[in-house]
Amino acid sequence: MKLSKLEFQNRQEPKGERGFTLVEILASLVVIAVAGLAMTAFFVNALSYAKGNQNKTVMINLARNTLFYMQKESDFKEMTDFFKGVQPIGSNDSPTIDTSGCQTASSCEYTELVADPQTLYYILNPIVNNIPYEITISYQDNLFKKLDSDGGTEDNGRIGEYLLPIKVEVREADTADDAASSSKREMTEVEGYITDESIR
């Protein structure tokens, strides 16, 4: 059966079934590329935020671990004498326990303060996921004044006599000297108390 020329063209090129033009394809590729870049930026920001949260969680856990160690292993009387000792004239800063006083596990300045100074070295200089951290323990004088003025009677004394308020700061060791280290993602603080053995 032989087809006429018109019937042959109708079979070869059905009406309404033309393809996309090159301009339409290029325009759709540009739209897809712009949307892809926006989504990439979103995922990069989400990944950065998740990494910051992970780092913050590690620092909070290190601070809590340090606080727990100080509560259980420190000598309350020695620690009180250390933090409340005589300050140089004109100095408002109380002494701190930090990595500068505990550079190596065998030579740590804080031998009278804790039962095991070598363990204190590892507490102050932890390494987690190959990231070194520095920990500083400081005395909270304003909290002590509040404790010492609140509660208590003439018979049983003030609660401040049995609690030593401290603050534990954790920073990444690489950013400790950096001016941007005050960011909440690069430093964290946990406050707590060292308690006298008589009320433990």
PDB file of C-alpha atoms in Angstrom:
ATOM      1  CA  MET A   1       0.000   0.000   0.000  1.00  0.00           C
ATOM      2  CA  LYS A   2       1.461   3.250  -1.131  1.00  0.00           C
ATOM      3  CA  LEU A   3       1.059   6.436   0.952  1.00  0.00           C
ATOM      4  CA  SER A   4       0.558   9.819  -0.547  1.00  0.00           C
ATOM      5  CA  LYS A   5       3.011  12.583   0.215  1.00  0.00           C
ATOM      6  CA  LEU A   6       0.592  14.340   2.591  1.00  0.00           C
ATOM      7  CA  GLU A   7      -0.160  11.173   4.535  1.00  0.00           C
ATOM      8  CA  PHE A   8       3.569  10.458   4.814  1.00  0.00           C
ATOM      9  CA  GLN A   9       4.242  13.932   6.284  1.00  0.00           C
ATOM     10  CA  ASN A  10       1.378  13.544   8.746  1.00  0.00           C
ATOM     11  CA  ARG A  11       2.848  10.307   9.977  1.00  0.00           C
ATOM     12  CA  GLN A  12       6.392  11.692  10.244  1.00  0.00           C
ATOM     13  CA  GLU A  13       5.555  15.018  11.962  1.00  0.00           C
ATOM     14  CA  PRO A  14       2.413  14.785  14.052  1.00  0.00           C
ATOM     15  CA  LYS A  15       0.947  18.173  14.854  1.00  0.00           C
ATOM     16  CA  GLY A  16       1.592  19.655  18.323  1.00  0.00           C
ATOM     17  CA  GLU A  17       4.565  17.387  19.167  1.00  0.00           C
ATOM     18  CA  ARG A  18       7.471  19.714  18.610  1.00  0.00           C
ATOM     19  CA  GLY A  19      10.545  19.538  20.894  1.00  0.00           C
ATOM     20  CA  PHE A  20      12.017  22.256  23.140  1.00  0.00           C
ATOM     21  CA  THR A  21      14.086  24.975  21.554  1.00  0.00           C
ATOM     22  CA  LEU A  22      17.688  25.566  22.536  1.00  0.00           C
ATOM     23  CA  VAL A  23      16.764  28.827  24.279  1.00  0.00           C
ATOM     24  CA  GLU A  24      14.157  27.057  26.439  1.00  0.00           C
ATOM     25  CA  ILE A  25      16.630  24.370  27.435  1.00  0.00           C
ATOM     26  CA  LEU A  26      19.286  26.946  28.356  1.00  0.00           C
ATOM     27  CA  ALA A  27      16.770  28.966  30.389  1.00  0.00           C
ATOM     28  CA  SER A  28      15.703  25.864  32.332  1.00  0.00           C
ATOM     29  CA  LEU A  29      19.374  24.973  33.015  1.00  0.00           C
ATOM     30  CA  VAL A  30      19.993  28.476  34.387  1.00  0.00           C
ATOM     31  CA  VAL A  31      16.964  28.193  36.705  1.00  0.00           C
ATOM     32  CA  ILE A  32      18.103  24.766  37.925  1.00  0.00           C
ATOM     33  CA  ALA A  33      21.680  26.054  38.489  1.00  0.00           C
ATOM     34  CA  VAL A  34      20.477  29.027  40.556  1.00  0.00           C
ATOM     35  CA  ALA A  35      18.240  26.777  42.676  1.00  0.00           C
ATOM     36  CA  GLY A  36      21.116  24.318  43.118  1.00  0.00           C
ATOM     37  CA  LEU A  37      23.473  27.070  44.321  1.00  0.00           C
ATOM     38  CA  ALA A  38      20.878  28.274  46.825  1.00  0.00           C
ATOM     39  CA  MET A  39      20.422  24.738  48.153  1.00  0.00           C
ATOM     40  CA  THR A  40      24.205  24.238  48.334  1.00  0.00           C
ATOM     41  CA  ALA A  41      24.582  27.400  50.430  1.00  0.00           C
ATOM     42  CA  PHE A  42      21.796  26.174  52.720  1.00  0.00           C
ATOM     43  CA  PHE A  43      23.482  22.797  53.262  1.00  0.00           C
ATOM     44  CA  VAL A  44      26.914  24.381  53.832  1.00  0.00           C
ATOM     45  CA  ASN A  45      25.423  26.675  56.503  1.00  0.00           C
ATOM     46  CA  ALA A  46      23.575  23.756  58.102  1.00  0.00           C
ATOM     47  CA  LEU A  47      26.788  21.697  58.181  1.00  0.00           C
ATOM     48  CA  SER A  48      28.706  24.592  59.751  1.00  0.00           C
ATOM     49  CA  TYR A  49      25.981  25.089  62.373  1.00  0.00           C
ATOM     50  CA  ALA A  50      25.960  21.364  63.205  1.00  0.00           C
ATOM     51  CA  LYS A  51      29.766  21.361  63.572  1.00  0.00           C
ATOM     52  CA  GLY A  52      29.542  24.378  65.905  1.00  0.00           C
ATOM     53  CA  ASN A  53      26.905  22.620  68.012  1.00  0.00           C
ATOM     54  CA  GLN A  54      29.034  19.481  68.193  1.00  0.00           C
ATOM     55  CA  ASN A  55      32.025  21.544  69.354  1.00  0.00           C
ATOM     56  CA  LYS A  56      29.874  23.355  71.931  1.00  0.00           C
ATOM     57  CA  THR A  57      28.592  20.011  73.271  1.00  0.00           C
ATOM     58  CA  VAL A  58      32.157  18.696  73.627  1.00  0.00           C
ATOM     59  CA  MET A  59      33.218  21.840  75.518  1.00  0.00           C
ATOM     60  CA  ILE A  60      30.213  21.662  77.873  1.00  0.00           C
ATOM     61  CA  ASN A  61      30.969  18.013  78.637  1.00  0.00           C
ATOM     62  CA  LEU A  62      34.640  18.847  79.296  1.00  0.00           C
ATOM     63  CA  ALA A  63      33.614  21.677  81.635  1.00  0.00           C
ATOM     64  CA  ARG A  64      31.216  19.416  83.539  1.00  0.00           C
ATOM     65  CA  ASN A  65      33.889  16.721  83.785  1.00  0.00           C
ATOM     66  CA  THR A  66      36.342  19.273  85.203  1.00  0.00           C
ATOM     67  CA  LEU A  67      33.769  20.551  87.686  1.00  0.00           C
ATOM     68  CA  PHE A  68      33.008  16.987  88.805  1.00  0.00           C
ATOM     69  CA  TYR A  69      36.728  16.256  89.188  1.00  0.00           C
ATOM     70  CA  MET A  70      37.287  19.403  91.251  1.00  0.00           C
ATOM     71  CA  GLN A  71      34.305  18.592  93.474  1.00  0.00           C
ATOM     72  CA  LYS A  72      35.492  15.052  94.185  1.00  0.00           C
ATOM     73  CA  GLU A  73      39.297  15.254  94.135  1.00  0.00           C
ATOM     74  CA  SER A  74      40.190  18.686  95.512  1.00  0.00           C
ATOM     75  CA  ASP A  75      41.194  19.570  99.059  1.00  0.00           C
ATOM     76  CA  PHE A  76      38.565  22.122 100.159  1.00  0.00           C
ATOM     77  CA  LYS A  77      40.782  23.933 102.681  1.00  0.00           C
ATOM     78  CA  GLU A  78      43.746  24.188 100.302  1.00  0.00           C
ATOM     79  CA  MET A  79      41.477  25.278  97.448  1.00  0.00           C
ATOM     80  CA  THR A  80      39.861  27.954  99.644  1.00  0.00           C
ATOM     81  CA  ASP A  81      43.276  29.235 100.726  1.00  0.00           C
ATOM     82  CA  PHE A  82      44.442  29.265  97.100  1.00  0.00           C
ATOM     83  CA  PHE A  83      41.470  31.235  95.771  1.00  0.00           C
ATOM     84  CA  LYS A  84      40.966  33.523  98.768  1.00  0.00           C
ATOM     85  CA  GLY A  85      44.649  34.086  99.480  1.00  0.00           C
ATOM     86  CA  VAL A  86      46.231  37.519  99.711  1.00  0.00           C
ATOM     87  CA  GLN A  87      46.063  39.333  96.380  1.00  0.00           C
ATOM     88  CA  PRO A  88      48.715  41.757  95.141  1.00  0.00           C
ATOM     89  CA  ILE A  89      47.865  45.392  95.899  1.00  0.00           C
ATOM     90  CA  GLY A  90      45.750  46.908  93.134  1.00  0.00           C
ATOM     91  CA  SER A  91      44.796  43.508  91.713  1.00  0.00           C
ATOM     92  CA  ASN A  92      41.145  42.555  91.436  1.00  0.00           C
ATOM     93  CA  ASP A  93      41.867  39.217  89.810  1.00  0.00           C
ATOM     94  CA  SER A  94      41.842  36.101  91.915  1.00  0.00           C
ATOM     95  CA  PRO A  95      44.262  33.313  90.982  1.00  0.00           C
ATOM     96  CA  THR A  96      43.217  30.753  88.408  1.00  0.00           C
ATOM     97  CA  ILE A  97      44.011  27.118  87.820  1.00  0.00           C
ATOM     98  CA  ASP A  98      44.946  26.749  84.165  1.00  0.00           C
ATOM     99  CA  THR A  99      47.280  25.087  81.689  1.00  0.00           C
ATOM    100  CA  SER A 100      50.091  27.604  82.280  1.00  0.00           C
ATOM    101  CA  GLY A 101      50.584  26.187  85.781  1.00  0.00           C
ATOM    102  CA  CYS A 102      50.390  22.610  84.582  1.00  0.00           C
ATOM    103  CA  GLN A 103      52.534  22.361  81.413  1.00  0.00           C
ATOM    104  CA  THR A 104      53.474  18.686  81.824  1.00  0.00           C
ATOM    105  CA  ALA A 105      52.001  15.716  83.640  1.00  0.00           C
ATOM    106  CA  SER A 106      55.076  15.339  85.859  1.00  0.00           C
ATOM    107  CA  SER A 107      55.434  18.974  86.938  1.00  0.00           C
ATOM    108  CA  CYS A 108      52.156  20.580  87.948  1.00  0.00           C
ATOM    109  CA  GLU A 109      52.094  23.579  90.307  1.00  0.00           C
ATOM    110  CA  TYR A 110      48.843  22.547  91.961  1.00  0.00           C
ATOM    111  CA  THR A 111      50.173  19.610  93.996  1.00  0.00           C
ATOM    112  CA  GLU A 112      48.516  20.706  97.275  1.00  0.00           C
ATOM    113  CA  LEU A 113      45.135  21.434  95.699  1.00  0.00           C
ATOM    114  CA  VAL A 114      44.203  17.998  94.370  1.00  0.00           C
ATOM    115  CA  ALA A 115      44.874  14.400  95.275  1.00  0.00           C
ATOM    116  CA  ASP A 116      46.514  13.572  91.918  1.00  0.00           C
ATOM    117  CA  PRO A 117      48.170  16.486  90.063  1.00  0.00           C
ATOM    118  CA  GLN A 118      49.049  14.280  87.090  1.00  0.00           C
ATOM    119  CA  THR A 119      45.367  13.642  86.481  1.00  0.00           C
ATOM    120  CA  LEU A 120      44.739  17.374  86.789  1.00  0.00           C
ATOM    121  CA  TYR A 121      47.153  17.903  83.878  1.00  0.00           C
ATOM    122  CA  TYR A 122      44.980  15.718  81.643  1.00  0.00           C
ATOM    123  CA  ILE A 123      41.840  17.426  82.928  1.00  0.00           C
ATOM    124  CA  LEU A 124      43.229  20.884  82.073  1.00  0.00           C
ATOM    125  CA  ASN A 125      44.695  19.841  78.687  1.00  0.00           C
ATOM    126  CA  PRO A 126      42.171  17.470  77.093  1.00  0.00           C
ATOM    127  CA  ILE A 127      42.297  16.363  73.471  1.00  0.00           C
ATOM    128  CA  VAL A 128      39.009  15.257  71.913  1.00  0.00           C
ATOM    129  CA  ASN A 129      38.756  14.200  68.250  1.00  0.00           C
ATOM    130  CA  ASN A 130      42.350  15.434  67.751  1.00  0.00           C
ATOM    131  CA  ILE A 131      41.330  18.941  68.891  1.00  0.00           C
ATOM    132  CA  PRO A 132      43.262  20.274  71.900  1.00  0.00           C
ATOM    133  CA  TYR A 133      41.329  22.281  74.483  1.00  0.00           C
ATOM    134  CA  GLU A 134      42.437  24.524  77.340  1.00  0.00           C
ATOM    135  CA  ILE A 135      40.540  24.699  80.620  1.00  0.00           C
ATOM    136  CA  THR A 136      40.679  27.511  83.170  1.00  0.00           C
ATOM    137  CA  ILE A 137      39.192  27.279  86.674  1.00  0.00           C
ATOM    138  CA  SER A 138      38.506  30.558  88.453  1.00  0.00           C
ATOM    139  CA  TYR A 139      36.929  31.667  91.696  1.00  0.00           C
ATOM    140  CA  GLN A 140      33.507  33.376  91.649  1.00  0.00           C
ATOM    141  CA  ASP A 141      33.952  36.057  94.296  1.00  0.00           C
ATOM    142  CA  ASN A 142      30.565  37.688  93.620  1.00  0.00           C
ATOM    143  CA  LEU A 143      28.752  34.374  94.143  1.00  0.00           C
ATOM    144  CA  PHE A 144      30.628  33.792  97.384  1.00  0.00           C
ATOM    145  CA  LYS A 145      29.582  37.196  98.734  1.00  0.00           C
ATOM    146  CA  LYS A 146      25.980  36.349  97.878  1.00  0.00           C
ATOM    147  CA  LEU A 147      26.232  32.918  99.527  1.00  0.00           C
ATOM    148  CA  ASP A 148      27.866  34.354 102.601  1.00  0.00           C
ATOM    149  CA  SER A 149      25.133  36.961 103.042  1.00  0.00           C
ATOM    150  CA  ASP A 150      22.140  34.645 102.368  1.00  0.00           C
ATOM    151  CA  GLY A 151      20.714  32.120 104.817  1.00  0.00           C
ATOM    152  CA  GLY A 152      22.326  30.684 107.873  1.00  0.00           C
ATOM    153  CA  THR A 153      21.780  31.501 111.511  1.00  0.00           C
ATOM    154  CA  GLU A 154      24.028  32.359 114.402  1.00  0.00           C
ATOM    155  CA  ASP A 155      23.952  28.723 115.501  1.00  0.00           C
ATOM    156  CA  ASN A 156      25.022  27.011 112.309  1.00  0.00           C
ATOM    157  CA  GLY A 157      26.986  29.717 110.470  1.00  0.00           C
ATOM    158  CA  ARG A 158      26.737  30.706 106.826  1.00  0.00           C
ATOM    159  CA  ILE A 159      26.426  28.296 103.914  1.00  0.00           C
ATOM    160  CA  GLY A 160      29.293  30.165 102.219  1.00  0.00           C
ATOM    161  CA  GLU A 161      31.689  28.565 104.673  1.00  0.00           C
ATOM    162  CA  TYR A 162      31.022  25.163 103.109  1.00  0.00           C
ATOM    163  CA  LEU A 163      30.750  26.034  99.410  1.00  0.00           C
ATOM    164  CA  LEU A 164      33.438  27.443  97.149  1.00  0.00           C
ATOM    165  CA  PRO A 165      31.901  28.816  93.921  1.00  0.00           C
ATOM    166  CA  ILE A 166      34.054  28.255  90.836  1.00  0.00           C
ATOM    167  CA  LYS A 167      33.717  28.799  87.110  1.00  0.00           C
ATOM    168  CA  VAL A 168      35.168  26.446  84.497  1.00  0.00           C
ATOM    169  CA  GLU A 169      35.987  27.932  81.067  1.00  0.00           C
ATOM    170  CA  VAL A 170      36.812  25.735  78.089  1.00  0.00           C
ATOM    171  CA  ARG A 171      38.359  26.989  74.839  1.00  0.00           C
ATOM    172  CA  GLU A 172      39.943  25.406  71.831  1.00  0.00           C
ATOM    173  CA  ALA A 173      43.700  25.637  72.341  1.00  0.00           C
ATOM    174  CA  ASP A 174      44.241  27.060  68.843  1.00  0.00           C
ATOM    175  CA  THR A 175      41.875  30.005  69.464  1.00  0.00           C
ATOM    176  CA  ALA A 176      42.811  30.770  73.080  1.00  0.00           C
ATOM    177  CA  ASP A 177      44.981  33.758  72.076  1.00  0.00           C
ATOM    178  CA  ASP A 178      42.720  34.854  69.238  1.00  0.00           C
ATOM    179  CA  ALA A 179      40.610  37.986  69.729  1.00  0.00           C
ATOM    180  CA  ALA A 180      37.622  36.211  68.182  1.00  0.00           C
ATOM    181  CA  SER A 181      37.692  33.518  70.880  1.00  0.00           C
ATOM    182  CA  SER A 182      35.025  35.334  72.876  1.00  0.00           C
ATOM    183  CA  SER A 183      32.448  33.834  70.529  1.00  0.00           C
ATOM    184  CA  LYS A 184      29.990  31.522  72.285  1.00  0.00           C
ATOM    185  CA  ARG A 185      30.857  28.784  69.779  1.00  0.00           C
ATOM    186  CA  GLU A 186      34.564  28.868  70.636  1.00  0.00           C
ATOM    187  CA  MET A 187      34.316  29.151  74.422  1.00  0.00           C
ATOM    188  CA  THR A 188      31.932  27.863  77.052  1.00  0.00           C
ATOM    189  CA  GLU A 189      31.528  28.365  80.790  1.00  0.00           C
ATOM    190  CA  VAL A 190      30.023  26.183  83.510  1.00  0.00           C
ATOM    191  CA  GLU A 191      29.587  27.384  87.085  1.00  0.00           C
ATOM    192  CA  GLY A 192      29.456  25.174  90.143  1.00  0.00           C
ATOM    193  CA  TYR A 193      30.663  24.656  93.689  1.00  0.00           C
ATOM    194  CA  ILE A 194      33.366  22.757  95.513  1.00  0.00           C
ATOM    195  CA  THR A 195      31.821  21.533  98.743  1.00  0.00           C
ATOM    196  CA  ASP A 196      33.466  20.996 102.093  1.00  0.00           C
ATOM    197  CA  GLU A 197      33.860  17.327 103.049  1.00  0.00           C
ATOM    198  CA  SER A 198      31.863  17.919 106.228  1.00  0.00           C
ATOM    199  CA  ILE A 199      28.614  18.436 104.265  1.00  0.00           C
ATOM    200  CA  ARG A 200      29.189  15.968 101.442  1.00  0.00           C
TER     201      ARG A 200
END
